[in-house]
JSON list of C-alpha atoms in Angstrom, two decimals:
[
{"chain": "A", "resi": 6, "resn": "MET", "atom": "CA", "xyz": [27.84, 33.23, 83.50]},
{"chain": "A", "resi": 7, "resn": "SER", "atom": "CA", "xyz": [31.04, 32.81, 85.52]},
{"chain": "A", "resi": 8, "resn": "HIS", "atom": "CA", "xyz": [34.04, 35.10, 85.22]},
{"chain": "A", "resi": 9, "resn": "ALA", "atom": "CA", "xyz": [36.04, 32.41, 83.39]},
{"chain": "A", "resi": 10, "resn": "GLN", "atom": "CA", "xyz": [33.23, 31.83, 80.90]},
{"chain": "A", "resi": 11, "resn": "SER", "atom": "CA", "xyz": [32.82, 35.52, 80.15]},
{"chain": "A", "resi": 12, "resn": "LEU", "atom": "CA", "xyz": [36.60, 35.87, 79.69]},
{"chain": "A", "resi": 13, "resn": "ALA", "atom": "CA", "xyz": [36.64, 32.88, 77.32]},
{"chain": "A", "resi": 14, "resn": "ALA", "atom": "CA", "xyz": [33.77, 34.44, 75.34]},
{"chain": "A", "resi": 15, "resn": "ALA", "atom": "CA", "xyz": [35.60, 37.78, 75.03]},
{"chain": "A", "resi": 16, "resn": "LEU", "atom": "CA", "xyz": [38.95, 36.17, 74.15]},
{"chain": "A", "resi": 17, "resn": "PRO", "atom": "CA", "xyz": [38.05, 32.97, 72.27]},
{"chain": "A", "resi": 18, "resn": "ALA", "atom": "CA", "xyz": [41.40, 32.18, 70.59]},
{"chain": "A", "resi": 19, "resn": "LEU", "atom": "CA", "xyz": [44.92, 31.52, 71.78]},
{"chain": "A", "resi": 20, "resn": "GLN", "atom": "CA", "xyz": [47.77, 33.60, 70.40]},
{"chain": "A", "resi": 21, "resn": "PRO", "atom": "CA", "xyz": [49.46, 31.94, 67.45]},
{"chain": "A", "resi": 22, "resn": "GLN", "atom": "CA", "xyz": [52.72, 30.05, 67.96]},
{"chain": "A", "resi": 23, "resn": "ASP", "atom": "CA", "xyz": [54.22, 31.37, 64.71]},
{"chain": "A", "resi": 24, "resn": "ALA", "atom": "CA", "xyz": [56.79, 34.13, 65.27]},
{"chain": "A", "resi": 25, "resn": "GLY", "atom": "CA", "xyz": [55.58, 36.24, 62.34]},
{"chain": "A", "resi": 26, "resn": "ALA", "atom": "CA", "xyz": [51.95, 36.12, 63.43]},
{"chain": "A", "resi": 27, "resn": "ARG", "atom": "CA", "xyz": [52.90, 36.97, 67.02]},
{"chain": "A", "resi": 28, "resn": "LEU", "atom": "CA", "xyz": [54.93, 39.96, 65.83]},
{"chain": "A", "resi": 29, "resn": "LEU", "atom": "CA", "xyz": [52.04, 41.12, 63.66]},
{"chain": "A", "resi": 30, "resn": "LEU", "atom": "CA", "xyz": [49.56, 40.71, 66.53]},
{"chain": "A", "resi": 31, "resn": "PHE", "atom": "CA", "xyz": [51.82, 42.69, 68.86]},
{"chain": "A", "resi": 32, "resn": "ALA", "atom": "CA", "xyz": [52.15, 45.52, 66.34]},
{"chain": "A", "resi": 33, "resn": "ILE", "atom": "CA", "xyz": [48.38, 45.58, 65.66]},
{"chain": "A", "resi": 34, "resn": "ARG", "atom": "CA", "xyz": [47.69, 45.83, 69.37]},
{"chain": "A", "resi": 35, "resn": "GLN", "atom": "CA", "xyz": [50.29, 48.54, 69.92]},
{"chain": "A", "resi": 36, "resn": "MET", "atom": "CA", "xyz": [49.10, 50.63, 66.97]},
{"chain": "A", "resi": 37, "resn": "GLY", "atom": "CA", "xyz": [45.47, 50.10, 67.90]},
{"chain": "A", "resi": 38, "resn": "ALA", "atom": "CA", "xyz": [46.09, 51.31, 71.43]},
{"chain": "A", "resi": 39, "resn": "HIS", "atom": "CA", "xyz": [48.76, 53.99, 70.92]},
{"chain": "A", "resi": 40, "resn": "GLY", "atom": "CA", "xyz": [48.45, 55.16, 67.32]},
{"chain": "A", "resi": 41, "resn": "LEU", "atom": "CA", "xyz": [50.02, 54.35, 63.98]},
{"chain": "A", "resi": 42, "resn": "HIS", "atom": "CA", "xyz": [53.43, 55.73, 64.88]},
{"chain": "A", "resi": 43, "resn": "ASP", "atom": "CA", "xyz": [53.92, 53.69, 68.05]},
{"chain": "A", "resi": 44, "resn": "ALA", "atom": "CA", "xyz": [57.63, 53.38, 68.84]},
{"chain": "A", "resi": 45, "resn": "CYS", "atom": "CA", "xyz": [57.32, 49.92, 70.40]},
{"chain": "A", "resi": 46, "resn": "ALA", "atom": "CA", "xyz": [55.79, 48.50, 67.22]},
{"chain": "A", "resi": 47, "resn": "ALA", "atom": "CA", "xyz": [58.48, 50.16, 65.10]},
{"chain": "A", "resi": 48, "resn": "HIS", "atom": "CA", "xyz": [61.22, 48.83, 67.38]},
{"chain": "A", "resi": 49, "resn": "ALA", "atom": "CA", "xyz": [59.79, 45.31, 67.18]},
{"chain": "A", "resi": 50, "resn": "PHE", "atom": "CA", "xyz": [59.88, 45.49, 63.36]},
{"chain": "A", "resi": 51, "resn": "VAL", "atom": "CA", "xyz": [63.45, 46.81, 63.37]},
{"chain": "A", "resi": 52, "resn": "THR", "atom": "CA", "xyz": [64.49, 43.96, 65.65]},
{"chain": "A", "resi": 53, "resn": "ALA", "atom": "CA", "xyz": [62.71, 41.30, 63.60]},
{"chain": "A", "resi": 54, "resn": "PHE", "atom": "CA", "xyz": [63.45, 42.50, 60.07]},
{"chain": "A", "resi": 55, "resn": "GLY", "atom": "CA", "xyz": [66.62, 44.55, 60.32]},
{"chain": "A", "resi": 56, "resn": "ARG", "atom": "CA", "xyz": [67.22, 46.91, 57.42]},
{"chain": "A", "resi": 57, "resn": "GLY", "atom": "CA", "xyz": [64.03, 45.83, 55.63]},
{"chain": "A", "resi": 58, "resn": "PHE", "atom": "CA", "xyz": [61.72, 46.86, 58.47]},
{"chain": "A", "resi": 59, "resn": "GLN", "atom": "CA", "xyz": [60.19, 49.87, 56.72]},
{"chain": "A", "resi": 60, "resn": "ARG", "atom": "CA", "xyz": [58.19, 48.00, 54.08]},
{"chain": "A", "resi": 61, "resn": "PRO", "atom": "CA", "xyz": [56.10, 45.86, 56.47]},
{"chain": "A", "resi": 62, "resn": "LEU", "atom": "CA", "xyz": [55.82, 48.71, 58.98]},
{"chain": "A", "resi": 63, "resn": "VAL", "atom": "CA", "xyz": [54.48, 51.19, 56.41]},
{"chain": "A", "resi": 64, "resn": "LEU", "atom": "CA", "xyz": [52.11, 48.57, 54.99]},
{"chain": "A", "resi": 65, "resn": "LEU", "atom": "CA", "xyz": [50.75, 47.73, 58.45]},
{"chain": "A", "resi": 66, "resn": "ARG", "atom": "CA", "xyz": [50.25, 51.44, 59.16]},
{"chain": "A", "resi": 67, "resn": "ALA", "atom": "CA", "xyz": [48.39, 51.78, 55.85]},
{"chain": "A", "resi": 68, "resn": "LEU", "atom": "CA", "xyz": [46.25, 48.73, 56.58]},
{"chain": "A", "resi": 69, "resn": "MET", "atom": "CA", "xyz": [45.35, 49.98, 60.05]},
{"chain": "A", "resi": 70, "resn": "ALA", "atom": "CA", "xyz": [44.46, 53.44, 58.69]},
{"chain": "A", "resi": 71, "resn": "GLU", "atom": "CA", "xyz": [42.34, 51.98, 55.88]},
{"chain": "A", "resi": 72, "resn": "MET", "atom": "CA", "xyz": [40.49, 49.65, 58.24]},
{"chain": "A", "resi": 73, "resn": "SER", "atom": "CA", "xyz": [39.87, 52.48, 60.69]},
{"chain": "A", "resi": 74, "resn": "ALA", "atom": "CA", "xyz": [38.46, 54.71, 57.97]},
{"chain": "A", "resi": 75, "resn": "ALA", "atom": "CA", "xyz": [36.25, 52.02, 56.42]},
{"chain": "A", "resi": 76, "resn": "SER", "atom": "CA", "xyz": [35.01, 50.14, 59.48]},
{"chain": "A", "resi": 77, "resn": "ALA", "atom": "CA", "xyz": [31.35, 50.44, 60.38]},
{"chain": "A", "resi": 78, "resn": "GLY", "atom": "CA", "xyz": [32.18, 50.05, 64.07]},
{"chain": "A", "resi": 79, "resn": "PRO", "atom": "CA", "xyz": [35.01, 49.48, 66.52]},
{"chain": "A", "resi": 80, "resn": "ILE", "atom": "CA", "xyz": [37.31, 46.47, 66.15]},
{"chain": "A", "resi": 81, "resn": "GLN", "atom": "CA", "xyz": [38.08, 44.93, 69.51]},
{"chain": "A", "resi": 82, "resn": "ILE", "atom": "CA", "xyz": [41.71, 44.35, 70.43]},
{"chain": "A", "resi": 83, "resn": "ALA", "atom": "CA", "xyz": [43.22, 42.97, 73.61]},
{"chain": "A", "resi": 84, "resn": "PRO", "atom": "CA", "xyz": [46.17, 44.46, 75.51]},
{"chain": "A", "resi": 85, "resn": "TRP", "atom": "CA", "xyz": [49.61, 43.55, 74.14]},
{"chain": "A", "resi": 86, "resn": "CYS", "atom": "CA", "xyz": [50.35, 41.23, 77.07]},
{"chain": "A", "resi": 87, "resn": "CYS", "atom": "CA", "xyz": [47.19, 39.13, 76.79]},
{"chain": "A", "resi": 88, "resn": "PRO", "atom": "CA", "xyz": [47.91, 35.49, 75.88]},
{"chain": "A", "resi": 89, "resn": "ARG", "atom": "CA", "xyz": [44.55, 35.13, 74.12]},
{"chain": "A", "resi": 90, "resn": "MET", "atom": "CA", "xyz": [43.02, 36.96, 71.14]},
{"chain": "A", "resi": 91, "resn": "THR", "atom": "CA", "xyz": [39.68, 38.57, 70.50]},
{"chain": "A", "resi": 92, "resn": "GLY", "atom": "CA", "xyz": [37.61, 37.17, 67.67]},
{"chain": "A", "resi": 93, "resn": "ALA", "atom": "CA", "xyz": [38.39, 40.28, 65.61]},
{"chain": "A", "resi": 94, "resn": "GLU", "atom": "CA", "xyz": [42.14, 39.83, 66.10]},
{"chain": "A", "resi": 95, "resn": "ALA", "atom": "CA", "xyz": [41.94, 36.17, 65.10]},
{"chain": "A", "resi": 96, "resn": "THR", "atom": "CA", "xyz": [39.95, 37.09, 61.99]},
{"chain": "A", "resi": 97, "resn": "LEU", "atom": "CA", "xyz": [42.39, 39.84, 61.04]},
{"chain": "A", "resi": 98, "resn": "LEU", "atom": "CA", "xyz": [45.36, 37.48, 61.33]},
{"chain": "A", "resi": 99, "resn": "GLU", "atom": "CA", "xyz": [43.45, 34.97, 59.22]},
{"chain": "A", "resi": 100, "resn": "VAL", "atom": "CA", "xyz": [42.74, 37.64, 56.59]},
{"chain": "A", "resi": 101, "resn": "ILE", "atom": "CA", "xyz": [46.36, 38.72, 56.35]},
{"chain": "A", "resi": 102, "resn": "GLY", "atom": "CA", "xyz": [47.58, 35.12, 56.31]},
{"chain": "A", "resi": 103, "resn": "ARG", "atom": "CA", "xyz": [45.16, 34.14, 53.54]},
{"chain": "A", "resi": 104, "resn": "ALA", "atom": "CA", "xyz": [45.57, 37.26, 51.45]},
{"chain": "A", "resi": 105, "resn": "ARG", "atom": "CA", "xyz": [48.70, 35.94, 49.74]},
{"chain": "A", "resi": 106, "resn": "THR", "atom": "CA", "xyz": [47.10, 32.71, 48.53]},
{"chain": "A", "resi": 107, "resn": "ASN", "atom": "CA", "xyz": [43.33, 33.34, 48.44]},
{"chain": "A", "resi": 108, "resn": "GLN", "atom": "CA", "xyz": [42.52, 37.00, 47.86]},
{"chain": "A", "resi": 109, "resn": "ILE", "atom": "CA", "xyz": [38.78, 36.46, 47.41]},
{"chain": "A", "resi": 110, "resn": "ALA", "atom": "CA", "xyz": [38.33, 34.66, 50.74]},
{"chain": "A", "resi": 111, "resn": "ALA", "atom": "CA", "xyz": [40.47, 37.30, 52.46]},
{"chain": "A", "resi": 112, "resn": "ALA", "atom": "CA", "xyz": [38.35, 40.11, 51.02]},
{"chain": "A", "resi": 113, "resn": "VAL", "atom": "CA", "xyz": [35.11, 38.44, 52.13]},
{"chain": "A", "resi": 114, "resn": "LEU", "atom": "CA", "xyz": [36.43, 37.85, 55.67]},
{"chain": "A", "resi": 115, "resn": "LEU", "atom": "CA", "xyz": [37.71, 41.42, 55.86]},
{"chain": "A", "resi": 116, "resn": "ALA", "atom": "CA", "xyz": [34.39, 42.86, 54.66]},
{"chain": "A", "resi": 117, "resn": "ASP", "atom": "CA", "xyz": [32.62, 40.83, 57.34]},
{"chain": "A", "resi": 118, "resn": "LEU", "atom": "CA", "xyz": [35.06, 42.01, 60.01]},
{"chain": "A", "resi": 119, "resn": "LEU", "atom": "CA", "xyz": [34.68, 45.66, 59.03]},
{"chain": "A", "resi": 120, "resn": "GLY", "atom": "CA", "xyz": [30.92, 45.46, 58.52]},
{"chain": "A", "resi": 121, "resn": "VAL", "atom": "CA", "xyz": [31.12, 46.78, 54.96]},
{"chain": "A", "resi": 122, "resn": "ARG", "atom": "CA", "xyz": [29.86, 45.47, 51.66]},
{"chain": "A", "resi": 123, "resn": "ASP", "atom": "CA", "xyz": [33.19, 45.39, 49.81]},
{"chain": "A", "resi": 124, "resn": "ALA", "atom": "CA", "xyz": [36.71, 45.43, 51.26]},
{"chain": "A", "resi": 125, "resn": "THR", "atom": "CA", "xyz": [38.65, 44.40, 48.16]},
{"chain": "A", "resi": 126, "resn": "SER", "atom": "CA", "xyz": [40.80, 47.54, 48.12]},
{"chain": "A", "resi": 127, "resn": "ILE", "atom": "CA", "xyz": [41.78, 47.01, 51.76]},
{"chain": "A", "resi": 128, "resn": "ALA", "atom": "CA", "xyz": [42.46, 43.32, 51.11]},
{"chain": "A", "resi": 129, "resn": "VAL", "atom": "CA", "xyz": [45.06, 44.39, 48.53]},
{"chain": "A", "resi": 130, "resn": "THR", "atom": "CA", "xyz": [46.98, 46.16, 51.31]},
{"chain": "A", "resi": 131, "resn": "ALA", "atom": "CA", "xyz": [46.65, 43.04, 53.47]},
{"chain": "A", "resi": 132, "resn": "GLU", "atom": "CA", "xyz": [48.11, 40.99, 50.61]},
{"chain": "A", "resi": 133, "resn": "ALA", "atom": "CA", "xyz": [51.04, 43.39, 50.23]},
{"chain": "A", "resi": 134, "resn": "LEU", "atom": "CA", "xyz": [51.67, 43.15, 53.98]},
{"chain": "A", "resi": 135, "resn": "SER", "atom": "CA", "xyz": [51.58, 39.36, 53.85]},
{"chain": "A", "resi": 136, "resn": "LEU", "atom": "CA", "xyz": [54.01, 39.37, 50.94]},
{"chain": "A", "resi": 137, "resn": "ALA", "atom": "CA", "xyz": [56.36, 41.72, 52.81]},
{"chain": "A", "resi": 138, "resn": "PHE", "atom": "CA", "xyz": [56.45, 39.38, 55.82]},
{"chain": "A", "resi": 139, "resn": "ALA", "atom": "CA", "xyz": [57.09, 36.39, 53.53]},
{"chain": "A", "resi": 140, "resn": "ASP", "atom": "CA", "xyz": [59.82, 38.19, 51.58]},
{"chain": "A", "resi": 141, "resn": "LEU", "atom": "CA", "xyz": [61.59, 39.05, 54.83]},
{"chain": "A", "resi": 142, "resn": "GLY", "atom": "CA", "xyz": [61.51, 35.49, 56.17]},
{"chain": "A", "resi": 143, "resn": "LEU", "atom": "CA", "xyz": [58.43, 35.47, 58.41]},
{"chain": "A", "resi": 144, "resn": "PRO", "atom": "CA", "xyz": [55.59, 34.07, 56.28]},
{"chain": "A", "resi": 145, "resn": "LEU", "atom": "CA", "xyz": [52.14, 34.32, 57.87]},
{"chain": "A", "resi": 146, "resn": "ASP", "atom": "CA", "xyz": [50.79, 30.92, 56.82]}
]
């Protein structure tokens, strides 16, 4: 397998074009690499949302903590500067985007991502996060 093929296998999806999804991906990567209280992620939310930044930031922190506690194994993330996404990142963005309109599908995808039997309680946090982004003008559709 060539270097390009192995890279494409590790990072199968392009970053989304949507500003909300790109912000969310950046924050997930920062928190995944540097912890839940990463200043760069918080600054990005302040810049994007203004005074309402706390709601989506706290919900993303809660989601990341819940996923970390429940996951059967590690969830692969790429560095913040990478223009492509891992399969896990693409699935997580899909879960959060779907959670607002199709909670059952989001819960099934999330359970598959985490390697657990039931992720309904974590999907509720994903739905709240999706609603927070939508309420603040960056829907994750």
